[in-house]
Amino acid sequence: MSGIINSVGARSGIVGSDVYPAGHILKTTFALCSSSPQISSSTYSDVVGCSLAYTMLSSSNTLMILGMGTVNRGSQDGQSGVQITKDGAMIAQVENRDHNDNDRSPIPNVRVVGYSGSATFNLQIRSVSSNNKTTMSIGDGYAIMEIQG
């Protein structure tokens, strides 16, 4: 059954004609790499395909941003960093300063409490040390799930 029916059998709610209980996932959106980025800069750089403008259905809801994939140091003595930003401000970050060959660091997860209107989320990577290469794979990225408040 989708939705909650009141005592007289009518439906009402905020999403179509359905009412969803707290904790219900209302919407899922993906931002995935469309190429295999290789960054050699020590400054965080946007990953192509991993920018997403998202508009909340309700400011009382919560967003769960789930990292899908990893970053990898692509050269000897490399150290990598990955972060998620909201409107240009970092909201989650993982940096590995002890990478060995073929080590991988996860794309981070983060919870964002409701906000009004639209925000732009970006996935960014960088080389932490000496401009050594940091890489990701095609299809890595993140999912945004909006959860009923």
PDB file of C-alpha atoms in Angstrom:
ATOM      1  CA  MET A   1       0.000   0.000   0.000  1.00  0.00           C
ATOM      2  CA  SER A   2       1.348   3.403  -0.858  1.00  0.00           C
ATOM      3  CA  GLY A   3       0.382   6.164   1.507  1.00  0.00           C
ATOM      4  CA  ILE A   4      -1.754   6.318   4.596  1.00  0.00           C
ATOM      5  CA  ILE A   5      -5.533   6.376   4.245  1.00  0.00           C
ATOM      6  CA  ASN A   6      -7.442   8.386   6.837  1.00  0.00           C
ATOM      7  CA  SER A   7     -10.560   7.185   8.638  1.00  0.00           C
ATOM      8  CA  VAL A   8     -12.917   8.138   5.796  1.00  0.00           C
ATOM      9  CA  GLY A   9     -10.771   6.547   3.083  1.00  0.00           C
ATOM     10  CA  ALA A  10      -9.412   9.774   1.587  1.00  0.00           C
ATOM     11  CA  ARG A  11      -5.720  10.287   0.897  1.00  0.00           C
ATOM     12  CA  SER A  12      -3.751  13.414   1.575  1.00  0.00           C
ATOM     13  CA  GLY A  13      -0.083  14.310   1.765  1.00  0.00           C
ATOM     14  CA  ILE A  14       2.923  16.255   0.570  1.00  0.00           C
ATOM     15  CA  VAL A  15       4.082  13.923  -2.214  1.00  0.00           C
ATOM     16  CA  GLY A  16       1.390  13.369  -4.804  1.00  0.00           C
ATOM     17  CA  SER A  17      -1.592  11.887  -3.034  1.00  0.00           C
ATOM     18  CA  ASP A  18       0.454   9.859  -0.538  1.00  0.00           C
ATOM     19  CA  VAL A  19       1.477  10.504   3.063  1.00  0.00           C
ATOM     20  CA  TYR A  20       4.807   9.019   4.071  1.00  0.00           C
ATOM     21  CA  PRO A  21       5.938   8.280   7.621  1.00  0.00           C
ATOM     22  CA  ALA A  22       9.110   9.765   9.097  1.00  0.00           C
ATOM     23  CA  GLY A  23      12.179   7.923   7.835  1.00  0.00           C
ATOM     24  CA  HIS A  24      10.691   7.060   4.447  1.00  0.00           C
ATOM     25  CA  ILE A  25      12.986   7.728   1.448  1.00  0.00           C
ATOM     26  CA  LEU A  26      11.188  10.251  -0.757  1.00  0.00           C
ATOM     27  CA  LYS A  27      13.715  10.779  -3.535  1.00  0.00           C
ATOM     28  CA  THR A  28      17.091   9.391  -4.615  1.00  0.00           C
ATOM     29  CA  THR A  29      19.383  11.186  -7.052  1.00  0.00           C
ATOM     30  CA  PHE A  30      22.826  10.115  -8.297  1.00  0.00           C
ATOM     31  CA  ALA A  31      25.927  12.082  -9.314  1.00  0.00           C
ATOM     32  CA  LEU A  32      28.409   9.760 -11.022  1.00  0.00           C
ATOM     33  CA  CYS A  33      31.763  10.333 -12.745  1.00  0.00           C
ATOM     34  CA  SER A  34      31.388  10.372 -16.496  1.00  0.00           C
ATOM     35  CA  SER A  35      35.148  10.042 -16.977  1.00  0.00           C
ATOM     36  CA  SER A  36      38.114   8.719 -15.019  1.00  0.00           C
ATOM     37  CA  PRO A  37      39.577  11.876 -13.437  1.00  0.00           C
ATOM     38  CA  GLN A  38      43.273  12.232 -12.696  1.00  0.00           C
ATOM     39  CA  ILE A  39      44.145  15.232 -10.559  1.00  0.00           C
ATOM     40  CA  SER A  40      47.733  16.291  -9.867  1.00  0.00           C
ATOM     41  CA  SER A  41      46.959  19.592  -8.159  1.00  0.00           C
ATOM     42  CA  SER A  42      47.207  20.091  -4.404  1.00  0.00           C
ATOM     43  CA  THR A  43      44.038  22.235  -4.663  1.00  0.00           C
ATOM     44  CA  TYR A  44      40.642  20.526  -4.591  1.00  0.00           C
ATOM     45  CA  SER A  45      39.154  20.260  -8.091  1.00  0.00           C
ATOM     46  CA  ASP A  46      35.598  19.387  -9.165  1.00  0.00           C
ATOM     47  CA  VAL A  47      35.095  15.912 -10.634  1.00  0.00           C
ATOM     48  CA  VAL A  48      33.315  16.016 -14.026  1.00  0.00           C
ATOM     49  CA  GLY A  49      29.786  14.613 -13.732  1.00  0.00           C
ATOM     50  CA  CYS A  50      29.715  14.856  -9.932  1.00  0.00           C
ATOM     51  CA  SER A  51      28.055  18.243  -9.493  1.00  0.00           C
ATOM     52  CA  LEU A  52      24.382  18.278  -8.630  1.00  0.00           C
ATOM     53  CA  ALA A  53      21.884  21.084  -7.941  1.00  0.00           C
ATOM     54  CA  TYR A  54      19.322  19.665  -5.515  1.00  0.00           C
ATOM     55  CA  THR A  55      16.068  21.229  -4.319  1.00  0.00           C
ATOM     56  CA  MET A  56      14.622  19.933  -1.047  1.00  0.00           C
ATOM     57  CA  LEU A  57      10.997  18.773  -1.112  1.00  0.00           C
ATOM     58  CA  SER A  58      10.599  20.103   2.449  1.00  0.00           C
ATOM     59  CA  SER A  59      12.943  21.902   4.838  1.00  0.00           C
ATOM     60  CA  SER A  60      11.904  19.480   7.607  1.00  0.00           C
ATOM     61  CA  ASN A  61      13.452  16.547   5.702  1.00  0.00           C
ATOM     62  CA  THR A  62      17.009  15.209   5.959  1.00  0.00           C
ATOM     63  CA  LEU A  63      19.480  14.409   3.189  1.00  0.00           C
ATOM     64  CA  MET A  64      21.786  11.410   3.400  1.00  0.00           C
ATOM     65  CA  ILE A  65      24.681  11.707   0.963  1.00  0.00           C
ATOM     66  CA  LEU A  66      26.261   8.317   0.414  1.00  0.00           C
ATOM     67  CA  GLY A  67      29.694   8.080  -1.196  1.00  0.00           C
ATOM     68  CA  MET A  68      29.924   5.354  -3.828  1.00  0.00           C
ATOM     69  CA  GLY A  69      33.451   4.375  -4.776  1.00  0.00           C
ATOM     70  CA  THR A  70      36.984   5.327  -3.828  1.00  0.00           C
ATOM     71  CA  VAL A  71      39.886   7.609  -4.660  1.00  0.00           C
ATOM     72  CA  ASN A  72      43.296   6.183  -5.378  1.00  0.00           C
ATOM     73  CA  ARG A  73      46.792   7.509  -5.354  1.00  0.00           C
ATOM     74  CA  GLY A  74      47.971   7.034  -8.876  1.00  0.00           C
ATOM     75  CA  SER A  75      51.710   7.548  -8.448  1.00  0.00           C
ATOM     76  CA  GLN A  76      54.503   6.754  -6.042  1.00  0.00           C
ATOM     77  CA  ASP A  77      54.484   8.676  -2.759  1.00  0.00           C
ATOM     78  CA  GLY A  78      51.078  10.153  -3.542  1.00  0.00           C
ATOM     79  CA  GLN A  79      48.579  11.169  -0.916  1.00  0.00           C
ATOM     80  CA  SER A  80      44.950  11.768  -1.833  1.00  0.00           C
ATOM     81  CA  GLY A  81      41.999  13.754  -0.602  1.00  0.00           C
ATOM     82  CA  VAL A  82      38.305  13.655  -1.459  1.00  0.00           C
ATOM     83  CA  GLN A  83      35.538  15.955  -0.256  1.00  0.00           C
ATOM     84  CA  ILE A  84      31.896  16.816  -0.788  1.00  0.00           C
ATOM     85  CA  THR A  85      30.887  20.471  -0.821  1.00  0.00           C
ATOM     86  CA  LYS A  86      27.526  22.204  -0.451  1.00  0.00           C
ATOM     87  CA  ASP A  87      27.397  25.599  -2.167  1.00  0.00           C
ATOM     88  CA  GLY A  88      31.214  25.694  -2.100  1.00  0.00           C
ATOM     89  CA  ALA A  89      31.659  24.849   1.596  1.00  0.00           C
ATOM     90  CA  MET A  90      33.199  21.508   2.571  1.00  0.00           C
ATOM     91  CA  ILE A  91      30.708  19.258   4.426  1.00  0.00           C
ATOM     92  CA  ALA A  92      32.635  15.949   4.407  1.00  0.00           C
ATOM     93  CA  GLN A  93      36.271  15.097   3.754  1.00  0.00           C
ATOM     94  CA  VAL A  94      38.654  12.125   3.760  1.00  0.00           C
ATOM     95  CA  GLU A  95      42.407  12.604   3.332  1.00  0.00           C
ATOM     96  CA  ASN A  96      44.940   9.796   3.352  1.00  0.00           C
ATOM     97  CA  ARG A  97      48.490  10.916   4.036  1.00  0.00           C
ATOM     98  CA  ASP A  98      49.896   7.366   4.240  1.00  0.00           C
ATOM     99  CA  HIS A  99      48.905   5.844   0.896  1.00  0.00           C
ATOM    100  CA  ASN A 100      50.846   2.869  -0.372  1.00  0.00           C
ATOM    101  CA  ASP A 101      50.666   1.610  -3.957  1.00  0.00           C
ATOM    102  CA  ASN A 102      47.050   0.836  -4.909  1.00  0.00           C
ATOM    103  CA  ASP A 103      45.591   2.006  -1.567  1.00  0.00           C
ATOM    104  CA  ARG A 104      42.087   3.422  -1.840  1.00  0.00           C
ATOM    105  CA  SER A 105      40.154   5.871   0.334  1.00  0.00           C
ATOM    106  CA  PRO A 106      36.344   5.871   0.462  1.00  0.00           C
ATOM    107  CA  ILE A 107      34.211   8.716  -0.804  1.00  0.00           C
ATOM    108  CA  PRO A 108      32.678  10.049   2.439  1.00  0.00           C
ATOM    109  CA  ASN A 109      29.079   9.876   3.671  1.00  0.00           C
ATOM    110  CA  VAL A 110      27.361  12.843   5.297  1.00  0.00           C
ATOM    111  CA  ARG A 111      23.959  13.813   6.717  1.00  0.00           C
ATOM    112  CA  VAL A 112      22.567  17.236   5.850  1.00  0.00           C
ATOM    113  CA  VAL A 113      19.637  18.579   7.849  1.00  0.00           C
ATOM    114  CA  GLY A 114      16.877  20.264   5.904  1.00  0.00           C
ATOM    115  CA  TYR A 115      17.376  23.568   4.172  1.00  0.00           C
ATOM    116  CA  SER A 116      15.123  25.673   1.989  1.00  0.00           C
ATOM    117  CA  GLY A 117      15.397  25.887  -1.773  1.00  0.00           C
ATOM    118  CA  SER A 118      18.224  24.580  -3.913  1.00  0.00           C
ATOM    119  CA  ALA A 119      21.859  23.840  -3.104  1.00  0.00           C
ATOM    120  CA  THR A 120      24.704  22.662  -5.307  1.00  0.00           C
ATOM    121  CA  PHE A 121      26.733  19.650  -4.192  1.00  0.00           C
ATOM    122  CA  ASN A 122      30.155  18.854  -5.690  1.00  0.00           C
ATOM    123  CA  LEU A 123      32.583  15.975  -5.373  1.00  0.00           C
ATOM    124  CA  GLN A 124      36.176  17.183  -5.395  1.00  0.00           C
ATOM    125  CA  ILE A 125      39.561  15.427  -5.255  1.00  0.00           C
ATOM    126  CA  ARG A 126      43.151  16.556  -4.807  1.00  0.00           C
ATOM    127  CA  SER A 127      46.689  15.345  -4.406  1.00  0.00           C
ATOM    128  CA  VAL A 128      47.648  16.086  -0.805  1.00  0.00           C
ATOM    129  CA  SER A 129      51.400  16.067  -1.369  1.00  0.00           C
ATOM    130  CA  SER A 130      53.792  17.249  -4.057  1.00  0.00           C
ATOM    131  CA  ASN A 131      51.293  17.191  -6.912  1.00  0.00           C
ATOM    132  CA  ASN A 132      51.246  13.404  -7.294  1.00  0.00           C
ATOM    133  CA  LYS A 133      48.323  11.966  -9.244  1.00  0.00           C
ATOM    134  CA  THR A 134      44.968  11.148  -7.543  1.00  0.00           C
ATOM    135  CA  THR A 135      42.426   9.130  -9.537  1.00  0.00           C
ATOM    136  CA  MET A 136      38.861   7.823  -9.481  1.00  0.00           C
ATOM    137  CA  SER A 137      36.964   5.399 -11.702  1.00  0.00           C
ATOM    138  CA  ILE A 138      34.100   5.984 -14.115  1.00  0.00           C
ATOM    139  CA  GLY A 139      30.843   5.428 -12.233  1.00  0.00           C
ATOM    140  CA  ASP A 140      32.196   6.479  -8.810  1.00  0.00           C
ATOM    141  CA  GLY A 141      30.307   9.319  -7.152  1.00  0.00           C
ATOM    142  CA  TYR A 142      27.524   9.731  -4.609  1.00  0.00           C
ATOM    143  CA  ALA A 143      23.806   9.316  -4.060  1.00  0.00           C
ATOM    144  CA  ILE A 144      21.552  11.874  -2.385  1.00  0.00           C
ATOM    145  CA  MET A 145      18.579  10.398  -0.545  1.00  0.00           C
ATOM    146  CA  GLU A 146      15.933  12.739   0.855  1.00  0.00           C
ATOM    147  CA  ILE A 147      14.300  11.247   3.950  1.00  0.00           C
ATOM    148  CA  GLN A 148      10.908  12.280   5.313  1.00  0.00           C
ATOM    149  CA  GLY A 149      11.287  14.342   8.498  1.00  0.00           C
TER     150      GLY A 149
END
